[in-house]
Short mmCIF file of C-alpha atoms in Angstrom, two decimals:
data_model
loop_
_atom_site.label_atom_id
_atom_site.label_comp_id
_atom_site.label_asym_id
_atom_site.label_seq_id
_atom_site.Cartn_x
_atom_site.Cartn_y
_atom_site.Cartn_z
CA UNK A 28 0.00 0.00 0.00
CA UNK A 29 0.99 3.96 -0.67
CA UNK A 30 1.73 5.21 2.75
CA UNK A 31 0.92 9.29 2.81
CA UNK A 32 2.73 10.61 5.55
CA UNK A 33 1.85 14.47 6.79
CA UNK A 34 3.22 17.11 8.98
CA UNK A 35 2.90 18.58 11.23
CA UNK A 36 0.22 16.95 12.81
CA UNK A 37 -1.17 20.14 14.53
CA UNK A 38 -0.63 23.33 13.49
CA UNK A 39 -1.80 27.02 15.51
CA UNK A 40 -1.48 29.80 13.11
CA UNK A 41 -2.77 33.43 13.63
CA UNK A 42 -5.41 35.12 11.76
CA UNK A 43 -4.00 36.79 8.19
CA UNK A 44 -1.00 34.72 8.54
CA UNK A 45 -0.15 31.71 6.13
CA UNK A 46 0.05 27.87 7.00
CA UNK A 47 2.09 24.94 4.91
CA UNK A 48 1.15 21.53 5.13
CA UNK A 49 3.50 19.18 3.90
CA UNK A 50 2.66 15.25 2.31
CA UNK A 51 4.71 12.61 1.51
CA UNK A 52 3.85 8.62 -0.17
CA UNK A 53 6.17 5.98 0.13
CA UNK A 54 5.95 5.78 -3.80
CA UNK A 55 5.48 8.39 -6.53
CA UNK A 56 2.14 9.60 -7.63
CA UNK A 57 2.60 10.06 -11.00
CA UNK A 58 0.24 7.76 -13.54
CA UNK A 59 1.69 7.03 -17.02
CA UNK A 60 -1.08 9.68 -18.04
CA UNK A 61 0.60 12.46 -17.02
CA UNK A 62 -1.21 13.40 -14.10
CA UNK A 63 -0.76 13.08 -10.70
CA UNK A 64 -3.03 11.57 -8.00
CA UNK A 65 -3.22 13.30 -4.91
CA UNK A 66 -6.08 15.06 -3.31
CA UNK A 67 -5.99 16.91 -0.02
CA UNK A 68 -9.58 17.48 1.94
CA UNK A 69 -10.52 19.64 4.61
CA UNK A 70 -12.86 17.83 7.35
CA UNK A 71 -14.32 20.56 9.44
CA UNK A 72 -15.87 20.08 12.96
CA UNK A 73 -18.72 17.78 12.91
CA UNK A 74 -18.79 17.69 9.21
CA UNK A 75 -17.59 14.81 6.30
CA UNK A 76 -14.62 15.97 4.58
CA UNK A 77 -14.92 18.03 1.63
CA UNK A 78 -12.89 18.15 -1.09
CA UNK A 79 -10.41 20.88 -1.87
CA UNK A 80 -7.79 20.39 -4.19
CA UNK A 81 -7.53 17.44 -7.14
CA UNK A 82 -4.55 16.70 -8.86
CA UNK A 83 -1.87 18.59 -6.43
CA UNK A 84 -3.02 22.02 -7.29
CA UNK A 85 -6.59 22.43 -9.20
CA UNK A 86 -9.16 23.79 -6.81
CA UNK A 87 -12.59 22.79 -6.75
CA UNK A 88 -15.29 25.12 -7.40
CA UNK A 89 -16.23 27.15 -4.69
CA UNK A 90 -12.84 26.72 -2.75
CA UNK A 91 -10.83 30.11 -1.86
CA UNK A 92 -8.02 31.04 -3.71
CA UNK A 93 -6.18 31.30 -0.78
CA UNK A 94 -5.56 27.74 -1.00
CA UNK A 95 -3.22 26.51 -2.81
CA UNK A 96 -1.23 23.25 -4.03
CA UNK A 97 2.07 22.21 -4.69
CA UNK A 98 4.82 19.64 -5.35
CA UNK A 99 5.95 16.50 -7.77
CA UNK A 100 6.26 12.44 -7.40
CA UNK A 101 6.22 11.90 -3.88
CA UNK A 102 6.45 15.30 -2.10
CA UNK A 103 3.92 17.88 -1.89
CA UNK A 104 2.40 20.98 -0.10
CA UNK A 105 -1.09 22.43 0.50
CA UNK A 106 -0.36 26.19 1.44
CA UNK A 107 -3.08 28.70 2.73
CA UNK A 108 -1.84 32.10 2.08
CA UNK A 109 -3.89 33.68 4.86
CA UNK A 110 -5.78 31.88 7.29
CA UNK A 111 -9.51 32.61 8.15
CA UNK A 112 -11.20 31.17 11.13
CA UNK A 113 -13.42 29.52 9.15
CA UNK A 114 -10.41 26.88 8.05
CA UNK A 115 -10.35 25.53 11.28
CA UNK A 116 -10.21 21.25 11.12
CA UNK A 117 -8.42 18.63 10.26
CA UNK A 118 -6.58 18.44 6.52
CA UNK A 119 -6.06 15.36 4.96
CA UNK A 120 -4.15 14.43 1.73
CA UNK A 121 -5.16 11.32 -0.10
CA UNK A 122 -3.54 9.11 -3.05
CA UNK A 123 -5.88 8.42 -5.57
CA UNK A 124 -3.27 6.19 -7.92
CA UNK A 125 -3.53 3.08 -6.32
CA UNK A 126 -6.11 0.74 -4.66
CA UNK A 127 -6.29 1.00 -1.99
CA UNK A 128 -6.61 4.65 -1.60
CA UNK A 129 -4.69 5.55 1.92
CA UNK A 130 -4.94 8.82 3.26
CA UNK A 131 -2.50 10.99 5.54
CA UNK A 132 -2.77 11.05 9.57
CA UNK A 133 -4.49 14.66 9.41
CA UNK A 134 -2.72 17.66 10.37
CA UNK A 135 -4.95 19.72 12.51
CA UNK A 136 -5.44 23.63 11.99
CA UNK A 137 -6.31 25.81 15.14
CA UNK A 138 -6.72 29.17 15.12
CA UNK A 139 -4.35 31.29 17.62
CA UNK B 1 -28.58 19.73 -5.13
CA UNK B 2 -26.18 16.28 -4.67
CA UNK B 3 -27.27 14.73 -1.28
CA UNK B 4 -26.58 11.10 -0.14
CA UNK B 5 -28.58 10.16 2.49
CA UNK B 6 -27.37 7.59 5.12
CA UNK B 7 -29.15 4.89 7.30
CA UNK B 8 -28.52 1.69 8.89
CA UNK B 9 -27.03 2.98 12.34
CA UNK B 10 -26.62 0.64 14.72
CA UNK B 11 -25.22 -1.28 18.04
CA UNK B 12 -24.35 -4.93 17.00
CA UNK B 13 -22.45 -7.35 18.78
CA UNK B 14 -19.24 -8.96 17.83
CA UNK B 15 -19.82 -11.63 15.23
CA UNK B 16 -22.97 -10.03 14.29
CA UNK B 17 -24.29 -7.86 10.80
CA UNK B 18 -25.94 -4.80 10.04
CA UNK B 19 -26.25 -3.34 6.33
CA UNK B 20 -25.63 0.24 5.62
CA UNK B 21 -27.66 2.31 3.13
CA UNK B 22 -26.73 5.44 0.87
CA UNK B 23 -29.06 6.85 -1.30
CA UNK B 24 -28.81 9.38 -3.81
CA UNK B 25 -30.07 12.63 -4.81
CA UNK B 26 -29.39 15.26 -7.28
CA UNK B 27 -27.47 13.39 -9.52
CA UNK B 28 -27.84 10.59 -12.02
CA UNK B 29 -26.75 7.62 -9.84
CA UNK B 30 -25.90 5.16 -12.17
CA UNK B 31 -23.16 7.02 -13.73
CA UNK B 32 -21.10 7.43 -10.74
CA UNK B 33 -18.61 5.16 -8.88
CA UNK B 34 -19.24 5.13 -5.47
CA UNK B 35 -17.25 4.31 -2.38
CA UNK B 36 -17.39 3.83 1.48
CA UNK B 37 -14.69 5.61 3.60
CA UNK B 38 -14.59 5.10 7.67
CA UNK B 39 -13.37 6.90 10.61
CA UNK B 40 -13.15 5.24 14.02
CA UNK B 41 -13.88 7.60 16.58
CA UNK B 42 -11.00 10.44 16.94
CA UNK B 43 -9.07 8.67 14.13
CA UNK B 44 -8.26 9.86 10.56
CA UNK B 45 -9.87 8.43 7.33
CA UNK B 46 -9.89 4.65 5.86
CA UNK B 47 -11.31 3.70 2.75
CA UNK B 48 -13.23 0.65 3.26
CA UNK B 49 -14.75 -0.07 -0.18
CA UNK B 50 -15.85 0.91 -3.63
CA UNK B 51 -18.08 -0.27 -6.60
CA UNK B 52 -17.95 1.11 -10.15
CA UNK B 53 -20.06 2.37 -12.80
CA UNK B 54 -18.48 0.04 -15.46
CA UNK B 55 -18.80 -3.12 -14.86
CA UNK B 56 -19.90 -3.32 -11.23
CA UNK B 57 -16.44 -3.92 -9.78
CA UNK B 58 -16.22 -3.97 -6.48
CA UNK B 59 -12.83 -3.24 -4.45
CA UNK B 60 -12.09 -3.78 -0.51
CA UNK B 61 -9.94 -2.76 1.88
CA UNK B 62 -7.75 -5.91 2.88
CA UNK B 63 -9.27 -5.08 6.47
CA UNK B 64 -12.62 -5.93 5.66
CA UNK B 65 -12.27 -8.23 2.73
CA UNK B 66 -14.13 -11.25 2.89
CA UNK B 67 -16.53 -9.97 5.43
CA UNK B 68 -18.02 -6.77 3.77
CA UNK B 69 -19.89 -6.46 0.89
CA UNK B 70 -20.88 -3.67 -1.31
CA UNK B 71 -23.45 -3.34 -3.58
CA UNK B 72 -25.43 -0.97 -5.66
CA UNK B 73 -29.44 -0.78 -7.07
CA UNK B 74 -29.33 1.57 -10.00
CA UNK B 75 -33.14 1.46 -9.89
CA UNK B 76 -33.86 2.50 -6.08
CA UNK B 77 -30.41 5.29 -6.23
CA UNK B 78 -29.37 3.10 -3.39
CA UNK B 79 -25.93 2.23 -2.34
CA UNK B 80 -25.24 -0.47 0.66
CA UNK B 81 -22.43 -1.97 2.93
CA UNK B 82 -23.63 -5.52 3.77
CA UNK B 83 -21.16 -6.09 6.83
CA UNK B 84 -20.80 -9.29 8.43
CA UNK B 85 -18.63 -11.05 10.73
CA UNK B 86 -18.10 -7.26 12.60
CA UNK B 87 -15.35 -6.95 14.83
CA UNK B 88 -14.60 -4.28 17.91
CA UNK B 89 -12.39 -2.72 15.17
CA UNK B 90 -14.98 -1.80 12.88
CA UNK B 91 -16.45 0.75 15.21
CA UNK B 92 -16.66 3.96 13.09
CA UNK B 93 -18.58 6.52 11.30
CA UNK B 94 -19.17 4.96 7.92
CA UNK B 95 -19.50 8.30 5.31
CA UNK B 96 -20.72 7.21 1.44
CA UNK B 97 -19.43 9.28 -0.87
CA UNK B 98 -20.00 9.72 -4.55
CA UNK B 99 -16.97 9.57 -7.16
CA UNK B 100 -16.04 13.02 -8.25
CA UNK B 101 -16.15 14.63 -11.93
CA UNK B 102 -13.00 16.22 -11.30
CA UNK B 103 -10.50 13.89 -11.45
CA UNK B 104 -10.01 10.14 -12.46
CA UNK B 105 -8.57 8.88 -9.78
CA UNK B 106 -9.51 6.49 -7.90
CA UNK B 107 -12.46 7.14 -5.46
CA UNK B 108 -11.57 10.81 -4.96
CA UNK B 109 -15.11 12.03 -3.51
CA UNK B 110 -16.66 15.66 -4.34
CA UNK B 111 -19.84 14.65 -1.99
CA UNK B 112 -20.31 12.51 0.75
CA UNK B 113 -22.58 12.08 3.54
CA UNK B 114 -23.23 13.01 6.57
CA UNK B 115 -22.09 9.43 8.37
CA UNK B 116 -23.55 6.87 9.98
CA UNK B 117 -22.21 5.49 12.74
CA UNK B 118 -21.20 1.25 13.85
CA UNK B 119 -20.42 0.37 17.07
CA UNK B 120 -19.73 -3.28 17.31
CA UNK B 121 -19.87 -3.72 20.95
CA UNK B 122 -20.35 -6.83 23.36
#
C-alpha cells in the first residue's frame, strides 16, 4: 500500500497569517497519463470531509483562492496564504493512484 | 442539489451484521462510482470499499475483505455496505461518498454524507 505521511500533525497559526502543510507517499504519484493523483480534503468540525484540491493544485469550485497546491512524485504541499477562522479542522491528503486509496494522519489547523 | 442520504445505524455485537444504506439525490446515480470511507472515533480516514459504474467492480480494503460487501441498485439510487462477521475494530462513522467529476482517480469524492455510525460492541 501507498503510505501518505503528513506534517505537522497540529498546526496554531494566527489570523492573516499563512500555513504549509506538507505530504509525503512511500511511492510516486505520478500515472503514465501524465497526471498526478493526490487530493488533499478539509474535514471541518462535525462535518464529512470536503474536497479541496484534485490533482496537487486544481481547486474545486467554490474553494478560496487562498488555498493553494504544490509539489511533484512523492512530495507535496497544501499552502493557505492567509488563514480565516473559518479553516479551522483537520486536513487530509489522499492518493488516488492506487487501490487502496490511503490517506495521511491529518494535520490539525487551530486558530491562535 | 447532490445529497446522499445515510441509514442503517446501529449497536451490533461482535460476530454479528448490520447493512448500511446510501441513497442518492441530485445526480444521475448510475453514472457514478461510489465508495465507502470510515473513521473510528477520533481517528483519521480509511477507505473501506468501492463499486464502479463500469462493470460493477467492487474493491475492498484488505481489512474488511471477505466480510463486507458492497453493492449498488441503479433502480432505487441506493448504495449499501452488507457487513458481516463485525469486529470491535470496525467501530466507526461509515461516510458514502459519490466519485467526483473532477479527477479520475480512484475514489476521490466531491460529496459525501453526513455518516452513519457502527459500534460493534459486546
Amino acid at each position: 500500500d501507498i503510505v501518505m505521511t503528513q506534517t505537522p500533525l497540529s498546526l496554531s497559526v494566527t489570523p492573516g497569517q499563512p500555513a504549509s502543510i506538507s505530504c509525503k507517499s512511500s511511492q510516486s504519484l505520478l500515472y503514465s497519463d501524465g497526471k498526478t493523483y493526490i487530493f488533499w480534503y478539509l474535514q471541518k468540525p462535525g462535518q464529512p470531509p470536503q474536497l479541496l484540491i484534485y490533482e496537487v493544485s486544481n481547486r474545486i469550485s467554490g474553494v478560496p483562492d487562498r488555498f493553494g497546491g504544490s509539489g511533484s512524485g512523492t512530495d507535496f504541499t497544501l499552502q493557505i496564504s492567509r488563514v480565516e477562522a473559518e479553516d479551522v479542522g483537520i486536513y487530509y491528503c489522499m492518493q488516488g493512484l492506487k487501490l487502496p486509496i490511503t490517506f495521511g494522519q491529518g494535520t490539525r489547523l487551530e486558530i491562535k | 442539489e447532490v445529497q446522499l442520504l445515510q441509514s442503517g445505524e446501529g449497536l451490533v455485537q461482535p460476530g454479528g451484521s448490520l447493512r448500511l444504506s446510501c441513497t442518492a439525490s441530485g445526480f444521475t446515480f448510475s453514472n457514478y462510482d461510489m465508495t465507502w470511507v470510515r473513521q473510528a472515533p477520533g481517528k483519521g480516514l480509511e477507505w473501506v470499499s468501492g463499486i464502479t459504474v463500469i462493470g460493477g467492480n467492487t474493491y475492498y480494503a484488505d481489512s474488511v475483505k471477505g466480510r463486507f460487501t458492497i453493492s449498488r441498485d441503479n433502480s432505487k439510487n441506493t448504495l449499501y455496505l452488507h457487513m458481516n462477521s463485525l469486529r470491535a475494530e470496525d467501530t466507526a462513522l461509515y461516510y458514502c461518498a459519490k466519485r467526483s467529476t473532477y479527477s479520475t482517480g480512484w475514489f476521490n469524492s466531491d460529496y459525501w454524507g453526513r455518516g452513519t455510525l457502527v459500534t460493534v460492541s459486546s
